[in-house]
Amino acid sequence: MAPKALVNKINNVTIFTSPKCSCRSVSDFAWEVAKLSEIRNREKVNIIVFRNPFNRLISGFLNKYVEHTKYVDDAKRKNPRVDLHSFENFLGELSSNGLKLIDKLHFTSQISAYKRRTFDLVFNSEDLEPLQNYINSMFLTSVEMPFRVNKYGAKNLGESPSAAAADSLPCDPWKLDAGRLLELIKSKQTPAYSDFYNPSLKAIAKAFYHDDFSFLTACLDRGLIDSGFHERLTTI
């Protein structure tokens, strides 16, 4: 069962989200629409807000294991020898032991809680304007989707930095320790998410989130998403 905060209902429209997939923004938005709208939708519609698994994984690592310490502390209480100081080591732990020491809430696959659900629409959590427009059009509202970021602000996603900026960044960011990464985050110099993956790390992420990638392929086959949408959510 997914936590109730991740499932938002507006009459017969249900929006399903996952941690690290703009769940709070979507929840706040849905609550405002439900509060303002007087329209009753007669047909049931199931919507899932999905995030590129590669982006979600590095975003979760930077937020929960670099910007915070409680998750590292939790892991060390279970195994004092665990080493999660770099993204490379973090993925090594996932590959070897799964979620035994890693926070389950933020790193479990997005589809795991919803395997018995069927969906009518899929939206990209990294581009919520289409969802905003769809819901506002349905309920004749004009609510703006809130954009939530952590205290250090938004990070880079798929775009690499300019050539000048790239020259000042360290090579192989997947090897950087948490302290150095935090310095980069605070100074707004976080490498692009795509730069954190070499081929072997990409293979680990793809294997770990096999169910999510399979779900997206099934959505493509069913015609719920087009090839461009599928590519945005499955490549980095």
mmCIF file of C-alpha atoms in Angstrom:
data_model
loop_
_atom_site.group_PDB
_atom_site.id
_atom_site.type_symbol
_atom_site.label_atom_id
_atom_site.label_comp_id
_atom_site.label_asym_id
_atom_site.label_seq_id
_atom_site.Cartn_x
_atom_site.Cartn_y
_atom_site.Cartn_z
ATOM 1 C CA MET A 1 0.000 0.000 0.000
ATOM 2 C CA ALA A 2 1.238 3.477 -0.875
ATOM 3 C CA PRO A 3 1.135 6.182 1.807
ATOM 4 C CA LYS A 4 -2.095 8.180 1.594
ATOM 5 C CA ALA A 5 -0.161 11.383 0.953
ATOM 6 C CA LEU A 6 0.963 9.949 -2.386
ATOM 7 C CA VAL A 7 -2.571 9.276 -3.652
ATOM 8 C CA ASN A 8 -4.672 12.381 -4.286
ATOM 9 C CA LYS A 9 -8.314 12.352 -5.297
ATOM 10 C CA ILE A 10 -10.333 15.058 -6.989
ATOM 11 C CA ASN A 11 -13.804 13.530 -7.139
ATOM 12 C CA ASN A 12 -13.366 10.510 -9.428
ATOM 13 C CA VAL A 13 -9.910 11.540 -10.631
ATOM 14 C CA THR A 14 -7.073 9.846 -8.736
ATOM 15 C CA ILE A 15 -3.479 11.010 -9.092
ATOM 16 C CA PHE A 16 -0.796 8.554 -7.981
ATOM 17 C CA THR A 17 2.721 9.742 -7.193
ATOM 18 C CA SER A 18 5.890 8.432 -5.517
ATOM 19 C CA PRO A 19 8.552 9.990 -3.274
ATOM 20 C CA LYS A 20 11.098 12.078 -5.202
ATOM 21 C CA CYS A 21 8.527 12.522 -7.992
ATOM 22 C CA SER A 22 7.110 15.959 -7.135
ATOM 23 C CA CYS A 23 4.647 14.280 -4.774
ATOM 24 C CA ARG A 24 4.271 17.304 -2.487
ATOM 25 C CA SER A 25 3.761 19.711 -5.370
ATOM 26 C CA VAL A 26 1.108 17.453 -6.892
ATOM 27 C CA SER A 27 -0.584 16.930 -3.528
ATOM 28 C CA ASP A 28 -0.788 20.678 -2.818
ATOM 29 C CA PHE A 29 -2.077 21.309 -6.334
ATOM 30 C CA ALA A 30 -4.749 18.582 -6.125
ATOM 31 C CA TRP A 31 -5.916 19.844 -2.741
ATOM 32 C CA GLU A 32 -6.376 23.384 -4.092
ATOM 33 C CA VAL A 33 -8.279 22.185 -7.159
ATOM 34 C CA ALA A 34 -10.547 19.981 -5.038
ATOM 35 C CA LYS A 35 -11.228 22.903 -2.714
ATOM 36 C CA LEU A 36 -12.172 25.306 -5.518
ATOM 37 C CA SER A 37 -13.945 23.117 -8.036
ATOM 38 C CA GLU A 38 -17.686 22.506 -8.000
ATOM 39 C CA ILE A 39 -17.605 20.148 -10.976
ATOM 40 C CA ARG A 40 -18.216 16.443 -10.471
ATOM 41 C CA ASN A 41 -16.308 14.187 -12.832
ATOM 42 C CA ARG A 42 -18.528 11.191 -13.607
ATOM 43 C CA GLU A 43 -15.957 8.816 -15.088
ATOM 44 C CA LYS A 44 -13.109 7.407 -13.034
ATOM 45 C CA VAL A 45 -9.669 8.452 -14.244
ATOM 46 C CA ASN A 46 -6.402 7.057 -12.867
ATOM 47 C CA ILE A 47 -3.328 9.199 -13.437
ATOM 48 C CA ILE A 48 0.243 8.342 -12.519
ATOM 49 C CA VAL A 49 2.991 10.946 -12.262
ATOM 50 C CA PHE A 50 6.249 9.229 -13.178
ATOM 51 C CA ARG A 51 9.887 10.291 -13.109
ATOM 52 C CA ASN A 52 12.863 9.190 -15.148
ATOM 53 C CA PRO A 53 14.331 6.479 -12.847
ATOM 54 C CA PHE A 54 17.919 7.579 -13.532
ATOM 55 C CA ASN A 55 17.141 11.155 -12.488
ATOM 56 C CA ARG A 56 15.115 10.041 -9.484
ATOM 57 C CA LEU A 57 17.975 7.873 -8.227
ATOM 58 C CA ILE A 58 20.665 10.552 -8.330
ATOM 59 C CA SER A 59 18.222 13.177 -7.026
ATOM 60 C CA GLY A 60 17.369 10.919 -4.093
ATOM 61 C CA PHE A 61 21.026 10.254 -3.346
ATOM 62 C CA LEU A 62 21.985 13.939 -3.394
ATOM 63 C CA ASN A 63 19.015 14.951 -1.266
ATOM 64 C CA LYS A 64 18.909 12.128 1.271
ATOM 65 C CA TYR A 65 22.560 11.044 1.483
ATOM 66 C CA VAL A 66 24.444 14.277 0.782
ATOM 67 C CA GLU A 67 22.259 17.148 1.998
ATOM 68 C CA HIS A 68 21.102 15.201 5.052
ATOM 69 C CA THR A 69 22.927 12.944 7.507
ATOM 70 C CA LYS A 70 20.095 10.958 9.146
ATOM 71 C CA TYR A 71 19.908 8.430 6.321
ATOM 72 C CA VAL A 72 23.636 7.732 6.425
ATOM 73 C CA ASP A 73 23.418 7.494 10.212
ATOM 74 C CA ASP A 74 20.525 5.019 9.930
ATOM 75 C CA ALA A 75 22.582 2.824 7.592
ATOM 76 C CA LYS A 76 25.640 2.937 9.862
ATOM 77 C CA ARG A 77 23.582 1.894 12.863
ATOM 78 C CA LYS A 78 22.711 -1.274 10.963
ATOM 79 C CA ASN A 79 26.217 -1.790 9.604
ATOM 80 C CA PRO A 80 29.022 0.521 10.840
ATOM 81 C CA ARG A 81 31.223 -0.566 7.926
ATOM 82 C CA VAL A 82 28.843 0.533 5.187
ATOM 83 C CA ASP A 83 30.339 3.160 2.872
ATOM 84 C CA LEU A 84 27.829 5.458 1.153
ATOM 85 C CA HIS A 85 30.058 8.499 0.749
ATOM 86 C CA SER A 86 29.913 8.571 -3.071
ATOM 87 C CA PHE A 87 27.268 7.836 -5.706
ATOM 88 C CA GLU A 88 29.451 4.983 -6.975
ATOM 89 C CA ASN A 89 29.536 3.386 -3.514
ATOM 90 C CA PHE A 90 25.830 4.035 -3.026
ATOM 91 C CA LEU A 91 24.985 2.150 -6.226
ATOM 92 C CA GLY A 92 27.419 -0.572 -5.238
ATOM 93 C CA GLU A 93 25.436 -1.054 -2.028
ATOM 94 C CA LEU A 94 22.156 -1.139 -3.959
ATOM 95 C CA SER A 95 23.589 -3.694 -6.354
ATOM 96 C CA SER A 96 24.929 -5.927 -3.586
ATOM 97 C CA ASN A 97 22.257 -5.657 -0.892
ATOM 98 C CA GLY A 98 19.283 -3.865 -2.416
ATOM 99 C CA LEU A 99 17.371 -1.784 0.118
ATOM 100 C CA LYS A 100 18.675 -3.635 3.164
ATOM 101 C CA LEU A 101 20.514 -0.517 4.387
ATOM 102 C CA ILE A 102 19.080 2.097 2.014
ATOM 103 C CA ASP A 103 15.985 4.149 2.834
ATOM 104 C CA LYS A 104 13.076 2.217 1.339
ATOM 105 C CA LEU A 105 10.567 5.059 1.114
ATOM 106 C CA HIS A 106 12.574 7.182 -1.306
ATOM 107 C CA PHE A 107 14.267 4.454 -3.335
ATOM 108 C CA THR A 108 11.659 1.725 -3.842
ATOM 109 C CA SER A 109 10.582 1.528 -7.486
ATOM 110 C CA GLN A 110 7.776 3.869 -8.451
ATOM 111 C CA ILE A 111 5.479 1.148 -9.704
ATOM 112 C CA SER A 112 5.954 -1.209 -6.753
ATOM 113 C CA ALA A 113 2.974 0.111 -4.781
ATOM 114 C CA TYR A 114 0.738 0.256 -7.851
ATOM 115 C CA LYS A 115 1.303 -3.047 -9.625
ATOM 116 C CA ARG A 116 -2.368 -3.980 -9.387
ATOM 117 C CA ARG A 117 -3.513 -0.620 -10.737
ATOM 118 C CA THR A 118 -4.361 0.301 -14.291
ATOM 119 C CA PHE A 119 -3.763 3.819 -15.517
ATOM 120 C CA ASP A 120 -5.451 6.013 -18.065
ATOM 121 C CA LEU A 121 -2.828 8.757 -18.256
ATOM 122 C CA VAL A 122 0.874 9.147 -17.495
ATOM 123 C CA PHE A 123 2.571 12.488 -16.789
ATOM 124 C CA ASN A 124 6.225 13.405 -16.359
ATOM 125 C CA SER A 125 7.042 14.685 -12.863
ATOM 126 C CA GLU A 126 9.818 16.849 -14.306
ATOM 127 C CA ASP A 127 7.347 18.715 -16.523
ATOM 128 C CA LEU A 128 4.121 19.223 -14.596
ATOM 129 C CA GLU A 129 2.570 21.884 -16.817
ATOM 130 C CA PRO A 130 0.658 19.319 -18.934
ATOM 131 C CA LEU A 131 -0.843 17.807 -15.757
ATOM 132 C CA GLN A 132 -1.683 21.271 -14.458
ATOM 133 C CA ASN A 133 -3.407 22.186 -17.723
ATOM 134 C CA TYR A 134 -5.284 18.886 -17.960
ATOM 135 C CA ILE A 135 -6.713 19.082 -14.439
ATOM 136 C CA ASN A 136 -7.543 22.788 -14.667
ATOM 137 C CA SER A 137 -9.330 22.201 -17.953
ATOM 138 C CA MET A 138 -11.336 19.327 -16.489
ATOM 139 C CA PHE A 139 -12.432 21.175 -13.359
ATOM 140 C CA LEU A 140 -12.546 24.739 -14.766
ATOM 141 C CA THR A 141 -9.982 25.989 -12.276
ATOM 142 C CA SER A 142 -6.821 28.054 -12.710
ATOM 143 C CA VAL A 143 -4.596 26.674 -9.972
ATOM 144 C CA GLU A 144 -0.842 26.949 -10.511
ATOM 145 C CA MET A 145 1.288 23.923 -9.788
ATOM 146 C CA PRO A 146 3.643 24.817 -6.899
ATOM 147 C CA PHE A 147 7.316 24.200 -7.540
ATOM 148 C CA ARG A 148 8.969 22.876 -4.404
ATOM 149 C CA VAL A 149 12.729 22.710 -3.962
ATOM 150 C CA ASN A 150 14.920 21.982 -0.986
ATOM 151 C CA LYS A 151 16.801 24.661 0.921
ATOM 152 C CA TYR A 152 19.702 24.695 -1.549
ATOM 153 C CA GLY A 153 17.454 25.254 -4.573
ATOM 154 C CA ALA A 154 16.919 23.328 -7.801
ATOM 155 C CA LYS A 155 19.693 21.165 -9.220
ATOM 156 C CA ASN A 156 20.648 20.307 -12.766
ATOM 157 C CA LEU A 157 18.769 17.566 -14.579
ATOM 158 C CA GLY A 158 19.703 16.335 -18.023
ATOM 159 C CA GLU A 159 21.581 19.365 -19.303
ATOM 160 C CA SER A 160 25.335 19.435 -19.076
ATOM 161 C CA PRO A 161 26.984 22.674 -17.964
ATOM 162 C CA SER A 162 28.554 25.065 -20.441
ATOM 163 C CA ALA A 163 32.081 24.345 -21.605
ATOM 164 C CA ALA A 164 33.472 27.078 -19.359
ATOM 165 C CA ALA A 165 31.615 25.771 -16.322
ATOM 166 C CA ALA A 166 32.510 22.170 -17.105
ATOM 167 C CA ASP A 167 36.225 23.019 -17.033
ATOM 168 C CA SER A 168 35.933 24.012 -13.379
ATOM 169 C CA LEU A 169 34.063 20.868 -12.312
ATOM 170 C CA PRO A 170 35.849 17.727 -11.114
ATOM 171 C CA CYS A 171 35.962 14.684 -13.360
ATOM 172 C CA ASP A 172 34.029 11.517 -12.559
ATOM 173 C CA PRO A 173 31.460 13.089 -10.187
ATOM 174 C CA TRP A 174 30.221 9.628 -9.220
ATOM 175 C CA LYS A 175 33.460 9.251 -7.224
ATOM 176 C CA LEU A 176 33.139 12.519 -5.260
ATOM 177 C CA ASP A 177 32.584 12.194 -1.536
ATOM 178 C CA ALA A 178 29.533 13.695 0.148
ATOM 179 C CA GLY A 179 31.448 16.638 1.568
ATOM 180 C CA ARG A 180 32.677 17.765 -1.848
ATOM 181 C CA LEU A 181 29.260 17.208 -3.378
ATOM 182 C CA LEU A 182 27.637 19.328 -0.705
ATOM 183 C CA GLU A 183 30.073 22.133 -1.473
ATOM 184 C CA LEU A 184 29.071 21.966 -5.139
ATOM 185 C CA ILE A 185 25.366 21.937 -4.281
ATOM 186 C CA LYS A 186 25.699 24.982 -2.024
ATOM 187 C CA SER A 187 27.662 26.872 -4.676
ATOM 188 C CA LYS A 188 25.105 25.978 -7.401
ATOM 189 C CA GLN A 189 27.694 23.964 -9.323
ATOM 190 C CA THR A 190 26.138 20.508 -9.089
ATOM 191 C CA PRO A 191 27.111 18.447 -12.146
ATOM 192 C CA ALA A 192 24.283 17.470 -14.482
ATOM 193 C CA TYR A 193 22.563 14.270 -13.414
ATOM 194 C CA SER A 194 23.713 12.564 -16.604
ATOM 195 C CA ASP A 195 27.346 13.197 -15.641
ATOM 196 C CA PHE A 196 26.982 10.992 -12.552
ATOM 197 C CA TYR A 197 26.578 7.859 -14.655
ATOM 198 C CA ASN A 198 29.230 5.817 -16.395
ATOM 199 C CA PRO A 199 28.106 2.704 -18.336
ATOM 200 C CA SER A 200 28.458 0.309 -15.406
ATOM 201 C CA LEU A 201 26.528 2.563 -13.008
ATOM 202 C CA LYS A 202 23.827 3.071 -15.611
ATOM 203 C CA ALA A 203 23.502 -0.721 -15.906
ATOM 204 C CA ILE A 204 23.120 -1.056 -12.121
ATOM 205 C CA ALA A 205 20.384 1.599 -12.056
ATOM 206 C CA LYS A 206 18.558 0.026 -14.973
ATOM 207 C CA ALA A 207 18.636 -3.414 -13.364
ATOM 208 C CA PHE A 208 17.545 -2.069 -9.977
ATOM 209 C CA TYR A 209 14.573 -0.246 -11.506
ATOM 210 C CA HIS A 210 13.723 -2.976 -13.985
ATOM 211 C CA ASP A 211 10.027 -2.854 -13.026
ATOM 212 C CA ASP A 212 9.813 0.880 -13.667
ATOM 213 C CA PHE A 213 11.433 0.602 -17.086
ATOM 214 C CA SER A 214 9.166 -2.337 -17.948
ATOM 215 C CA PHE A 215 6.130 -0.296 -16.910
ATOM 216 C CA LEU A 216 7.150 2.550 -19.214
ATOM 217 C CA THR A 217 7.654 0.121 -22.094
ATOM 218 C CA ALA A 218 4.197 -1.335 -21.445
ATOM 219 C CA CYS A 219 2.748 2.193 -21.484
ATOM 220 C CA LEU A 220 4.402 2.783 -24.853
ATOM 221 C CA ASP A 221 2.999 -0.471 -26.219
ATOM 222 C CA ARG A 222 -0.501 0.439 -24.986
ATOM 223 C CA GLY A 223 -0.326 3.883 -26.542
ATOM 224 C CA LEU A 224 -0.492 5.727 -23.216
ATOM 225 C CA ILE A 225 2.735 7.544 -24.061
ATOM 226 C CA ASP A 226 4.502 8.263 -27.333
ATOM 227 C CA SER A 227 8.079 7.433 -28.278
ATOM 228 C CA GLY A 228 9.360 10.894 -27.359
ATOM 229 C CA PHE A 229 7.860 10.719 -23.897
ATOM 230 C CA HIS A 230 9.239 7.200 -23.465
ATOM 231 C CA GLU A 231 12.708 8.341 -24.431
ATOM 232 C CA ARG A 232 12.634 11.257 -21.965
ATOM 233 C CA LEU A 233 11.764 8.924 -19.126
ATOM 234 C CA THR A 234 14.119 6.063 -19.974
ATOM 235 C CA THR A 235 17.382 7.674 -21.118
ATOM 236 C CA ILE A 236 19.982 9.903 -19.542
#
